mmCIF file of C-alpha atoms in Angstrom:
data_model
loop_
_atom_site.group_PDB
_atom_site.id
_atom_site.type_symbol
_atom_site.label_atom_id
_atom_site.label_comp_id
_atom_site.label_asym_id
_atom_site.label_seq_id
_atom_site.Cartn_x
_atom_site.Cartn_y
_atom_site.Cartn_z
ATOM 1 C CA MET A 1 0.000 0.000 0.000
ATOM 2 C CA GLY A 2 1.513 3.330 -1.065
ATOM 3 C CA LEU A 3 2.000 6.103 1.452
ATOM 4 C CA SER A 4 -0.061 9.257 1.139
ATOM 5 C CA GLU A 5 1.698 12.621 1.249
ATOM 6 C CA GLU A 6 0.613 13.237 4.839
ATOM 7 C CA ASN A 7 1.668 9.740 5.893
ATOM 8 C CA LEU A 8 5.089 10.346 4.335
ATOM 9 C CA ILE A 9 5.509 13.585 6.305
ATOM 10 C CA GLY A 10 4.502 11.772 9.469
ATOM 11 C CA LEU A 11 6.964 8.969 8.673
ATOM 12 C CA ILE A 12 9.921 11.339 8.282
ATOM 13 C CA LEU A 13 9.056 13.229 11.456
ATOM 14 C CA ALA A 14 8.680 9.968 13.383
ATOM 15 C CA LEU A 15 12.122 8.756 12.291
ATOM 16 C CA VAL A 16 13.754 12.053 13.259
ATOM 17 C CA SER A 17 11.922 11.972 16.568
ATOM 18 C CA SER A 18 13.108 8.452 17.400
ATOM 19 C CA GLY A 19 16.729 9.377 16.739
ATOM 20 C CA PHE A 20 16.595 12.334 19.107
ATOM 21 C CA ILE A 21 14.705 10.474 21.818
ATOM 22 C CA GLY A 22 17.065 7.497 21.693
ATOM 23 C CA ALA A 23 20.065 9.786 22.170
ATOM 24 C CA SER A 24 18.359 11.652 25.004
ATOM 25 C CA PHE A 25 18.063 8.439 27.052
ATOM 26 C CA ILE A 26 21.846 8.148 27.244
ATOM 27 C CA ILE A 27 22.538 11.821 27.886
ATOM 28 C CA LYS A 28 19.916 12.027 30.619
ATOM 29 C CA LYS A 29 21.249 8.932 32.330
ATOM 30 C CA GLN A 30 24.740 10.423 32.368
ATOM 31 C CA GLY A 31 23.239 13.501 33.976
ATOM 32 C CA LEU A 32 21.397 11.385 36.556
ATOM 33 C CA LYS A 33 24.611 9.586 37.466
ATOM 34 C CA ARG A 34 26.520 12.838 37.890
ATOM 35 C CA ALA A 35 23.745 14.332 40.018
ATOM 36 C CA ALA A 36 23.653 11.257 42.262
ATOM 37 C CA ALA A 37 27.430 11.306 42.680
ATOM 38 C CA VAL A 38 27.329 14.933 43.825
ATOM 39 C CA SER A 39 24.223 14.885 46.024
ATOM 40 C CA GLY A 40 24.349 11.303 47.287
ATOM 41 C CA VAL A 41 20.613 10.920 46.632
ATOM 42 C CA ARG A 42 19.485 9.052 43.517
ATOM 43 C CA ALA A 43 16.416 10.028 41.493
ATOM 44 C CA GLY A 44 15.190 6.477 41.937
ATOM 45 C CA VAL A 45 14.752 7.067 45.684
ATOM 46 C CA GLY A 46 13.251 10.535 45.466
ATOM 47 C CA GLY A 47 16.230 12.762 44.702
ATOM 48 C CA TYR A 48 15.715 15.794 42.458
ATOM 49 C CA TYR A 49 19.252 17.178 42.360
ATOM 50 C CA TYR A 50 19.395 16.238 38.680
ATOM 51 C CA LEU A 51 17.345 19.389 38.013
ATOM 52 C CA LEU A 52 20.564 21.320 38.722
ATOM 53 C CA GLU A 53 22.686 19.134 36.441
ATOM 54 C CA PRO A 54 23.361 20.807 33.004
ATOM 55 C CA LEU A 55 23.933 17.494 31.238
ATOM 56 C CA TRP A 56 20.486 16.271 32.296
ATOM 57 C CA TRP A 57 18.959 19.410 30.823
ATOM 58 C CA VAL A 58 20.829 18.867 27.556
ATOM 59 C CA GLY A 59 19.266 15.424 27.359
ATOM 60 C CA MET A 60 15.908 16.882 28.294
ATOM 61 C CA ILE A 61 16.100 19.515 25.547
ATOM 62 C CA ILE A 62 17.026 16.862 22.994
ATOM 63 C CA MET A 63 14.092 14.759 24.167
ATOM 64 C CA ILE A 64 11.755 17.763 23.901
ATOM 65 C CA VAL A 65 12.883 18.351 20.304
ATOM 66 C CA GLY A 66 12.230 14.707 19.564
ATOM 67 C CA GLU A 67 8.842 14.830 21.260
ATOM 68 C CA VAL A 68 7.867 17.941 19.301
ATOM 69 C CA ALA A 69 8.712 16.154 16.059
ATOM 70 C CA ASN A 70 6.713 13.190 17.307
ATOM 71 C CA PHE A 71 3.855 15.514 18.252
ATOM 72 C CA VAL A 72 3.683 16.924 14.735
ATOM 73 C CA ALA A 73 3.987 13.434 13.231
ATOM 74 C CA TYR A 74 0.774 12.358 14.944
ATOM 75 C CA ALA A 75 -1.037 15.268 13.322
ATOM 76 C CA PHE A 76 -0.158 13.900 9.871
ATOM 77 C CA ALA A 77 -0.175 10.119 10.262
ATOM 78 C CA PRO A 78 -2.116 7.516 12.294
ATOM 79 C CA ALA A 79 -0.697 6.220 15.584
ATOM 80 C CA VAL A 80 -0.506 2.727 14.070
ATOM 81 C CA LEU A 81 2.183 4.087 11.713
ATOM 82 C CA VAL A 82 4.005 6.574 13.951
ATOM 83 C CA THR A 83 4.279 4.635 17.210
ATOM 84 C CA PRO A 84 6.055 1.446 15.989
ATOM 85 C CA LEU A 85 8.756 3.608 14.424
ATOM 86 C CA GLY A 86 9.929 4.284 17.955
ATOM 87 C CA ALA A 87 11.985 1.117 17.427
ATOM 88 C CA LEU A 88 14.699 3.381 16.054
ATOM 89 C CA SER A 89 15.033 4.953 19.492
ATOM 90 C CA ILE A 90 15.896 1.503 20.888
ATOM 91 C CA ILE A 91 18.604 1.019 18.296
ATOM 92 C CA MET A 92 20.013 4.479 18.930
ATOM 93 C CA SER A 93 19.859 4.003 22.699
ATOM 94 C CA ALA A 94 21.445 0.541 22.644
ATOM 95 C CA THR A 95 24.252 1.686 20.343
ATOM 96 C CA LEU A 96 25.092 4.767 22.384
ATOM 97 C CA ALA A 97 24.807 2.782 25.625
ATOM 98 C CA GLN A 98 27.538 0.483 24.339
ATOM 99 C CA LEU A 99 29.753 3.344 23.155
ATOM 100 C CA ILE A 100 29.264 5.790 26.028
ATOM 101 C CA LEU A 101 27.975 3.877 29.047
ATOM 102 C CA LYS A 102 29.978 0.728 28.190
ATOM 103 C CA GLU A 103 26.842 -1.418 28.480
ATOM 104 C CA LYS A 104 27.755 -4.388 26.283
ATOM 105 C CA LEU A 105 25.453 -5.360 23.429
ATOM 106 C CA HIS A 106 25.420 -9.053 22.534
ATOM 107 C CA GLN A 107 25.501 -10.149 18.896
ATOM 108 C CA PHE A 108 21.940 -11.384 19.234
ATOM 109 C CA GLY A 109 21.067 -7.944 20.506
ATOM 110 C CA ILE A 110 22.209 -6.605 17.147
ATOM 111 C CA LEU A 111 19.902 -9.153 15.522
ATOM 112 C CA GLY A 112 17.119 -7.765 17.699
ATOM 113 C CA CYS A 113 17.807 -4.282 16.360
ATOM 114 C CA VAL A 114 17.638 -5.591 12.788
ATOM 115 C CA MET A 115 14.317 -7.257 13.560
ATOM 116 C CA CYS A 116 12.997 -3.945 14.888
ATOM 117 C CA ILE A 117 13.894 -2.290 11.602
ATOM 118 C CA ILE A 118 12.332 -5.058 9.490
ATOM 119 C CA GLY A 119 9.138 -5.018 11.547
ATOM 120 C CA SER A 120 8.901 -1.245 11.282
ATOM 121 C CA VAL A 121 9.235 -1.436 7.498
ATOM 122 C CA ILE A 122 6.390 -3.960 7.346
ATOM 123 C CA VAL A 123 4.200 -1.687 9.467
ATOM 124 C CA VAL A 124 4.996 1.325 7.281
ATOM 125 C CA ILE A 125 4.172 -0.525 4.065
ATOM 126 C CA HIS A 126 0.757 -1.564 5.362
ATOM 127 C CA ALA A 127 -0.047 1.608 7.281
ATOM 128 C CA PRO A 128 -3.692 2.728 7.016
ATOM 129 C CA LYS A 129 -4.714 5.991 5.439
ATOM 130 C CA GLU A 130 -6.299 8.187 8.040
ATOM 131 C CA GLN A 131 -9.840 9.495 7.669
ATOM 132 C CA PRO A 132 -9.912 13.310 7.345
ATOM 133 C CA ILE A 133 -10.998 15.145 10.499
ATOM 134 C CA LYS A 134 -12.647 18.540 10.115
ATOM 135 C CA SER A 135 -13.139 19.580 13.730
ATOM 136 C CA VAL A 136 -11.938 18.833 17.236
ATOM 137 C CA LEU A 137 -15.557 18.051 18.048
ATOM 138 C CA GLU A 138 -15.256 14.934 15.904
ATOM 139 C CA ILE A 139 -12.294 13.825 17.995
ATOM 140 C CA TRP A 140 -14.245 14.568 21.177
ATOM 141 C CA ASP A 141 -17.032 12.279 19.981
ATOM 142 C CA MET A 142 -14.419 9.549 19.434
ATOM 143 C CA ALA A 143 -12.943 10.130 22.891
ATOM 144 C CA THR A 144 -16.319 9.899 24.631
ATOM 145 C CA GLN A 145 -17.521 6.695 22.987
ATOM 146 C CA PRO A 146 -18.233 3.936 25.564
ATOM 147 C CA ALA A 147 -15.439 1.635 24.407
ATOM 148 C CA PHE A 148 -12.737 4.280 24.795
ATOM 149 C CA LEU A 149 -14.126 5.547 28.099
ATOM 150 C CA ALA A 150 -13.880 1.983 29.400
ATOM 151 C CA TYR A 151 -10.251 1.885 28.234
ATOM 152 C CA VAL A 152 -9.452 5.189 29.966
ATOM 153 C CA GLY A 153 -11.090 4.018 33.175
ATOM 154 C CA SER A 154 -9.045 0.814 33.137
ATOM 155 C CA ILE A 155 -5.818 2.763 32.616
ATOM 156 C CA ILE A 156 -6.519 5.113 35.516
ATOM 157 C CA VAL A 157 -7.302 2.215 37.878
ATOM 158 C CA LEU A 158 -4.123 0.343 36.887
ATOM 159 C CA VAL A 159 -1.961 3.452 37.341
ATOM 160 C CA PHE A 160 -3.362 4.042 40.833
ATOM 161 C CA ILE A 161 -2.680 0.424 41.783
ATOM 162 C CA LEU A 162 0.898 0.620 40.494
ATOM 163 C CA VAL A 163 1.651 3.970 42.131
ATOM 164 C CA PHE A 164 0.174 3.309 45.566
ATOM 165 C CA HIS A 165 0.611 -0.443 45.934
ATOM 166 C CA PHE A 166 3.517 -1.690 43.831
ATOM 167 C CA VAL A 167 5.889 1.298 43.781
ATOM 168 C CA PRO A 168 6.487 1.271 47.576
ATOM 169 C CA ARG A 169 6.920 -2.522 47.604
ATOM 170 C CA CYS A 170 8.896 -3.394 44.478
ATOM 171 C CA GLY A 171 9.415 -0.223 42.455
ATOM 172 C CA HIS A 172 13.186 -0.453 42.942
ATOM 173 C CA THR A 173 13.428 -4.177 42.252
ATOM 174 C CA ASN A 174 11.067 -4.718 39.315
ATOM 175 C CA VAL A 175 11.608 -2.796 36.095
ATOM 176 C CA LEU A 176 7.991 -3.361 35.015
ATOM 177 C CA VAL A 177 6.559 -1.084 37.722
ATOM 178 C CA TYR A 178 8.020 2.246 36.618
ATOM 179 C CA THR A 179 7.891 1.402 32.909
ATOM 180 C CA GLY A 180 4.315 0.186 33.324
ATOM 181 C CA ILE A 181 3.211 3.539 34.716
ATOM 182 C CA CYS A 182 5.016 5.373 31.895
ATOM 183 C CA SER A 183 3.472 3.142 29.242
ATOM 184 C CA LEU A 184 -0.085 3.308 30.569
ATOM 185 C CA MET A 185 -0.008 7.085 30.837
ATOM 186 C CA GLY A 186 1.808 7.261 27.512
ATOM 187 C CA SER A 187 -1.075 5.692 25.621
ATOM 188 C CA LEU A 188 -3.379 8.439 26.914
ATOM 189 C CA THR A 189 -0.730 11.038 26.123
ATOM 190 C CA VAL A 190 -0.558 9.956 22.483
ATOM 191 C CA MET A 191 -4.312 10.074 22.045
ATOM 192 C CA SER A 192 -4.432 13.571 23.538
ATOM 193 C CA VAL A 193 -1.390 14.660 21.548
ATOM 194 C CA LYS A 194 -2.999 13.485 18.337
ATOM 195 C CA ALA A 195 -6.214 15.305 19.210
ATOM 196 C CA LEU A 196 -4.356 18.500 20.114
ATOM 197 C CA GLY A 197 -2.031 18.262 17.116
ATOM 198 C CA THR A 198 -4.941 17.833 14.746
ATOM 199 C CA SER A 199 -6.688 20.818 16.341
ATOM 200 C CA LEU A 200 -3.625 23.040 15.904
ATOM 201 C CA LYS A 201 -3.139 21.805 12.357
ATOM 202 C CA LEU A 202 -6.726 22.749 11.490
ATOM 203 C CA THR A 203 -6.223 26.104 13.217
ATOM 204 C CA PHE A 204 -3.130 26.873 11.112
ATOM 205 C CA GLU A 205 -5.094 25.898 8.026
ATOM 206 C CA GLY A 206 -7.652 28.615 8.814
ATOM 207 C CA GLU A 207 -10.272 26.720 10.816
ATOM 208 C CA ASN A 208 -9.812 28.005 14.368
ATOM 209 C CA GLN A 209 -10.215 25.193 16.911
ATOM 210 C CA LEU A 210 -9.022 27.190 19.920
ATOM 211 C CA ILE A 211 -12.546 28.480 20.457
ATOM 212 C CA TYR A 212 -13.597 25.024 21.619
ATOM 213 C CA SER A 213 -13.094 24.005 25.243
ATOM 214 C CA GLU A 214 -12.311 20.466 24.059
ATOM 215 C CA THR A 215 -9.011 21.676 22.576
ATOM 216 C CA TRP A 216 -7.912 23.105 25.924
ATOM 217 C CA PHE A 217 -9.015 19.965 27.730
ATOM 218 C CA PHE A 218 -6.801 17.842 25.501
ATOM 219 C CA MET A 219 -3.949 20.258 26.199
ATOM 220 C CA LEU A 220 -4.443 19.808 29.964
ATOM 221 C CA VAL A 221 -4.434 16.014 29.631
ATOM 222 C CA VAL A 222 -1.189 16.175 27.628
ATOM 223 C CA ALA A 223 0.502 18.271 30.322
ATOM 224 C CA VAL A 224 -0.570 16.000 33.200
ATOM 225 C CA CYS A 225 0.370 12.772 31.415
ATOM 226 C CA VAL A 226 3.750 14.065 30.232
ATOM 227 C CA ILE A 227 4.717 15.186 33.738
ATOM 228 C CA MET A 228 3.888 11.760 35.150
ATOM 229 C CA GLN A 229 5.750 10.001 32.341
ATOM 230 C CA MET A 230 8.894 12.078 32.806
ATOM 231 C CA ASN A 231 8.889 11.570 36.574
ATOM 232 C CA TYR A 232 8.644 7.787 36.445
ATOM 233 C CA LEU A 233 10.865 7.473 33.396
ATOM 234 C CA ASN A 234 13.611 9.261 35.332
ATOM 235 C CA LYS A 235 13.150 6.798 38.190
ATOM 236 C CA ALA A 236 13.331 3.836 35.796
ATOM 237 C CA LEU A 237 16.470 5.122 34.049
ATOM 238 C CA ASP A 238 18.204 5.839 37.339
ATOM 239 C CA THR A 239 17.343 2.469 38.892
ATOM 240 C CA PHE A 240 17.821 0.036 36.004
ATOM 241 C CA ASN A 241 20.066 -0.573 33.016
ATOM 242 C CA THR A 242 19.254 1.722 30.080
ATOM 243 C CA ALA A 243 19.330 -1.146 27.593
ATOM 244 C CA VAL A 244 16.656 -2.891 29.678
ATOM 245 C CA VAL A 245 14.404 0.109 30.257
ATOM 246 C CA SER A 246 14.332 1.205 26.606
ATOM 247 C CA PRO A 247 13.018 -1.998 24.946
ATOM 248 C CA ILE A 248 10.555 -2.842 27.731
ATOM 249 C CA TYR A 249 9.182 0.691 27.767
ATOM 250 C CA TYR A 250 8.924 0.689 23.983
ATOM 251 C CA ALA A 251 7.170 -2.680 23.796
ATOM 252 C CA MET A 252 4.584 -1.828 26.460
ATOM 253 C CA PHE A 253 4.045 1.736 25.287
ATOM 254 C CA THR A 254 3.639 0.770 21.631
ATOM 255 C CA THR A 255 1.228 -2.062 22.356
ATOM 256 C CA LEU A 256 -1.004 0.096 24.538
ATOM 257 C CA THR A 257 -0.887 3.044 22.144
ATOM 258 C CA ILE A 258 -1.886 0.977 19.127
ATOM 259 C CA LEU A 259 -4.705 -0.575 21.144
ATOM 260 C CA ALA A 260 -5.927 2.861 22.251
ATOM 261 C CA SER A 261 -5.713 4.224 18.705
ATOM 262 C CA VAL A 262 -7.620 1.289 17.247
ATOM 263 C CA ILE A 263 -10.368 1.826 19.824
ATOM 264 C CA MET A 264 -10.571 5.609 19.582
ATOM 265 C CA PHE A 265 -9.696 6.454 15.974
ATOM 266 C CA LYS A 266 -10.845 3.191 14.351
ATOM 267 C CA ASP A 267 -7.549 2.899 12.463
ATOM 268 C CA TRP A 268 -8.377 -0.542 11.111
ATOM 269 C CA ASP A 269 -11.823 0.310 9.786
ATOM 270 C CA GLY A 270 -11.886 -0.083 6.018
ATOM 271 C CA GLN A 271 -8.725 -2.175 5.860
ATOM 272 C CA SER A 272 -8.726 -5.718 4.543
ATOM 273 C CA GLU A 273 -8.066 -8.618 6.869
ATOM 274 C CA GLY A 274 -4.816 -9.381 5.043
ATOM 275 C CA THR A 275 -3.530 -5.847 5.574
ATOM 276 C CA ILE A 276 -4.433 -5.895 9.255
ATOM 277 C CA VAL A 277 -2.726 -9.278 9.685
ATOM 278 C CA SER A 278 0.382 -7.903 7.944
ATOM 279 C CA GLU A 279 0.452 -4.924 10.315
ATOM 280 C CA ILE A 280 0.095 -7.213 13.313
ATOM 281 C CA CYS A 281 2.877 -9.468 12.007
ATOM 282 C CA GLY A 282 5.140 -6.469 11.500
ATOM 283 C CA PHE A 283 4.406 -5.311 15.015
ATOM 284 C CA ILE A 284 5.122 -8.799 16.385
ATOM 285 C CA VAL A 285 8.483 -8.777 14.596
ATOM 286 C CA VAL A 286 9.269 -5.444 16.237
ATOM 287 C CA LEU A 287 8.285 -6.753 19.657
ATOM 288 C CA SER A 288 10.288 -9.937 19.083
ATOM 289 C CA GLY A 289 13.294 -7.794 18.272
ATOM 290 C CA THR A 290 12.940 -5.843 21.497
ATOM 291 C CA ILE A 291 12.540 -9.062 23.499
ATOM 292 C CA LEU A 292 15.615 -10.558 21.854
ATOM 293 C CA LEU A 293 17.566 -7.396 22.522
ATOM 294 C CA HIS A 294 16.494 -7.568 26.139
ATOM 295 C CA ALA A 295 17.008 -11.312 26.642
ATOM 296 C CA THR A 296 20.521 -11.411 25.215
ATOM 297 C CA LYS A 297 21.807 -8.194 26.711
ATOM 298 C CA GLU A 298 25.002 -8.864 28.666
ATOM 299 C CA PHE A 299 24.307 -7.246 31.985
ATOM 300 C CA GLU A 300 24.462 -8.222 35.637
ATOM 301 C CA ARG A 301 21.055 -9.683 36.485
ATOM 302 C CA SER A 302 21.363 -8.763 40.092
ATOM 303 C CA CYS A 303 21.792 -5.109 39.142
ATOM 304 C CA SER A 304 19.461 -4.761 36.166
ATOM 305 C CA PHE A 305 16.366 -6.347 37.632
ATOM 306 C CA ARG A 306 17.274 -6.005 41.298
ATOM 307 C CA GLY A 307 17.799 -2.337 42.046
ATOM 308 C CA SER A 308 18.609 -1.500 45.645
ATOM 309 C CA ALA A 309 18.280 1.710 47.581
ATOM 310 C CA PRO A 310 21.472 2.994 49.147
ATOM 311 C CA SER A 311 21.684 2.805 52.908
ATOM 312 C CA SER A 312 23.202 6.283 53.226
ATOM 313 C CA PRO A 313 24.132 9.260 51.028
ATOM 314 C CA SER A 314 27.845 8.624 51.465
ATOM 315 C CA LEU A 315 27.428 5.009 50.410
ATOM 316 C CA SER A 316 25.486 6.150 47.359
ATOM 317 C CA VAL A 317 28.334 8.396 46.310
ATOM 318 C CA ARG A 318 30.895 5.619 46.717
ATOM 319 C CA LEU A 319 28.801 3.141 44.779
ATOM 320 C CA TYR A 320 28.222 5.528 41.905
ATOM 321 C CA ASN A 321 31.886 6.393 41.689
ATOM 322 C CA GLY A 322 32.953 2.765 41.727
ATOM 323 C CA ASN A 323 30.224 1.220 39.553
ATOM 324 C CA GLU A 324 28.187 2.249 36.552
ATOM 325 C CA ASP A 325 24.607 1.105 37.106
ATOM 326 C CA CYS A 326 25.035 -1.658 39.664
ATOM 327 C CA PHE A 327 25.453 -1.305 43.372
ATOM 328 C CA LEU A 328 27.779 -4.293 43.693
ATOM 329 C CA LYS A 329 29.398 -6.352 40.956
ATOM 330 C CA HIS A 330 29.440 -10.144 41.146
ATOM 331 C CA ASP A 331 32.305 -12.271 39.980
ATOM 332 C CA GLU A 332 31.265 -13.608 36.554
ATOM 333 C CA GLU A 333 33.173 -16.837 36.893
ATOM 334 C CA ASN A 334 32.315 -18.138 40.370
ATOM 335 C CA GLY A 335 29.322 -16.024 41.306
ATOM 336 C CA SER A 336 31.005 -14.685 44.459
ATOM 337 C CA PRO A 337 31.136 -11.010 45.394
ATOM 338 C CA SER A 338 33.923 -9.105 43.732
ATOM 339 C CA GLU A 339 36.170 -6.545 45.321
ATOM 340 C CA SER A 340 34.318 -4.377 47.774
ATOM 341 C CA ILE A 341 33.960 -0.660 47.751
ATOM 342 C CA HIS A 342 36.984 -0.331 49.974
ATOM 343 C CA GLY A 343 39.225 -2.160 47.503
ATOM 344 C CA GLY A 344 39.352 -5.564 49.255
ATOM 345 C CA LYS A 345 36.998 -8.335 50.265
ATOM 346 C CA MET A 346 34.221 -7.281 52.594
ATOM 347 C CA ASP A 347 34.270 -8.368 56.201
ATOM 348 C CA PRO A 348 31.534 -10.944 56.846
ATOM 349 C CA SER A 349 30.184 -8.762 59.622
ATOM 350 C CA GLU A 350 29.456 -5.989 57.167
ATOM 351 C CA ARG A 351 27.008 -7.867 55.017
ATOM 352 C CA ASP A 352 24.173 -10.361 55.002
ATOM 353 C CA VAL A 353 23.864 -12.592 51.972
ATOM 354 C CA LEU A 354 20.357 -13.648 51.041
ATOM 355 C CA SER A 355 19.586 -16.281 48.423
ATOM 356 C CA ASP A 356 16.944 -15.422 45.860
ATOM 357 C CA ASP A 357 15.609 -18.250 43.686
ATOM 358 C CA ASN A 358 19.140 -19.705 43.676
ATOM 359 C CA MET A 359 20.028 -17.194 40.972
ATOM 360 C CA HIS A 360 20.735 -13.851 42.621
ATOM 361 C CA GLN A 361 22.540 -12.601 45.718
ATOM 362 C CA LYS A 362 21.603 -9.370 47.383
ATOM 363 C CA ILE A 363 24.169 -7.750 49.626
ATOM 364 C CA LEU A 364 22.710 -5.521 52.293
ATOM 365 C CA MET A 365 25.175 -2.907 53.462
ATOM 366 C CA LYS A 366 24.873 -1.881 57.072
ATOM 367 C CA PRO A 367 25.484 1.832 57.826
#
């Protein structure tokens, strides 16, 4: 299926956006690490010193540029086309993580990146042509249909459960908690962004949509959702390995966004079953690539999936100076603890070793 002119514009903007966003992940994480080393309080445990770190702001500005390009892309092309192209951000992030953060990328991880590209191409080829929208009131009617209201209600309930139940209990040990919140809110963000972007596009074309309260409501929803996403994304990046956060966040966010778009904007209406199946297959290839990239990533399991809050600010500083993303490295050959923070083996009285499913060891430092 050939791309329309508007779909082509959306495609180009989406690719540019993914490149910028992927790079911003690495720059922001460097800023988070510097801020934690100076203040002794990590963003993952409530620290906000990164707001004074220039490097974090550089990453934030780059991300904003990418998000603006993404914002405009949604005004020209359907979410089913734009969202899967975020796979490029994974490739960019994984590559820069290996070059800058020294987070090793396995050969099968490279295969995962290739699969992301192939899947994205399949999605682009079979992307649906969007139905023309003449007013924000049409989008409001779509947003208030029973099916989409049920979706929104489910998202809000899940976010509340994650924030108030799971974050205090396992937010720092399970990467799915923070990324889950980001992804759930992200699907609502995209729908509001598309609604707002379409409204502004119509306004620039001469049909003023700012006179409608619905336009301002969508703008408010965008602001609230983006703030929540940025807050929990910072926590995820600071607590877990970047190469783990990126693909999991992408997979969850893309799945939920496509689902929301299909419900709200009826993206698949008018498409043949074969075309829809091809889109789904392309999306599955993309997801498989992200899973492969995640599963074969050479990282310390005990540090990537088992974050741990520092026992004191001074300890946090020492750990950040001595290690990249992990609190304590484990010997890769015999599974025993490696050299301690003080340069030698730790005294047995300074730690308690707990077994966890016979696979991980958590070392609890006493102040």
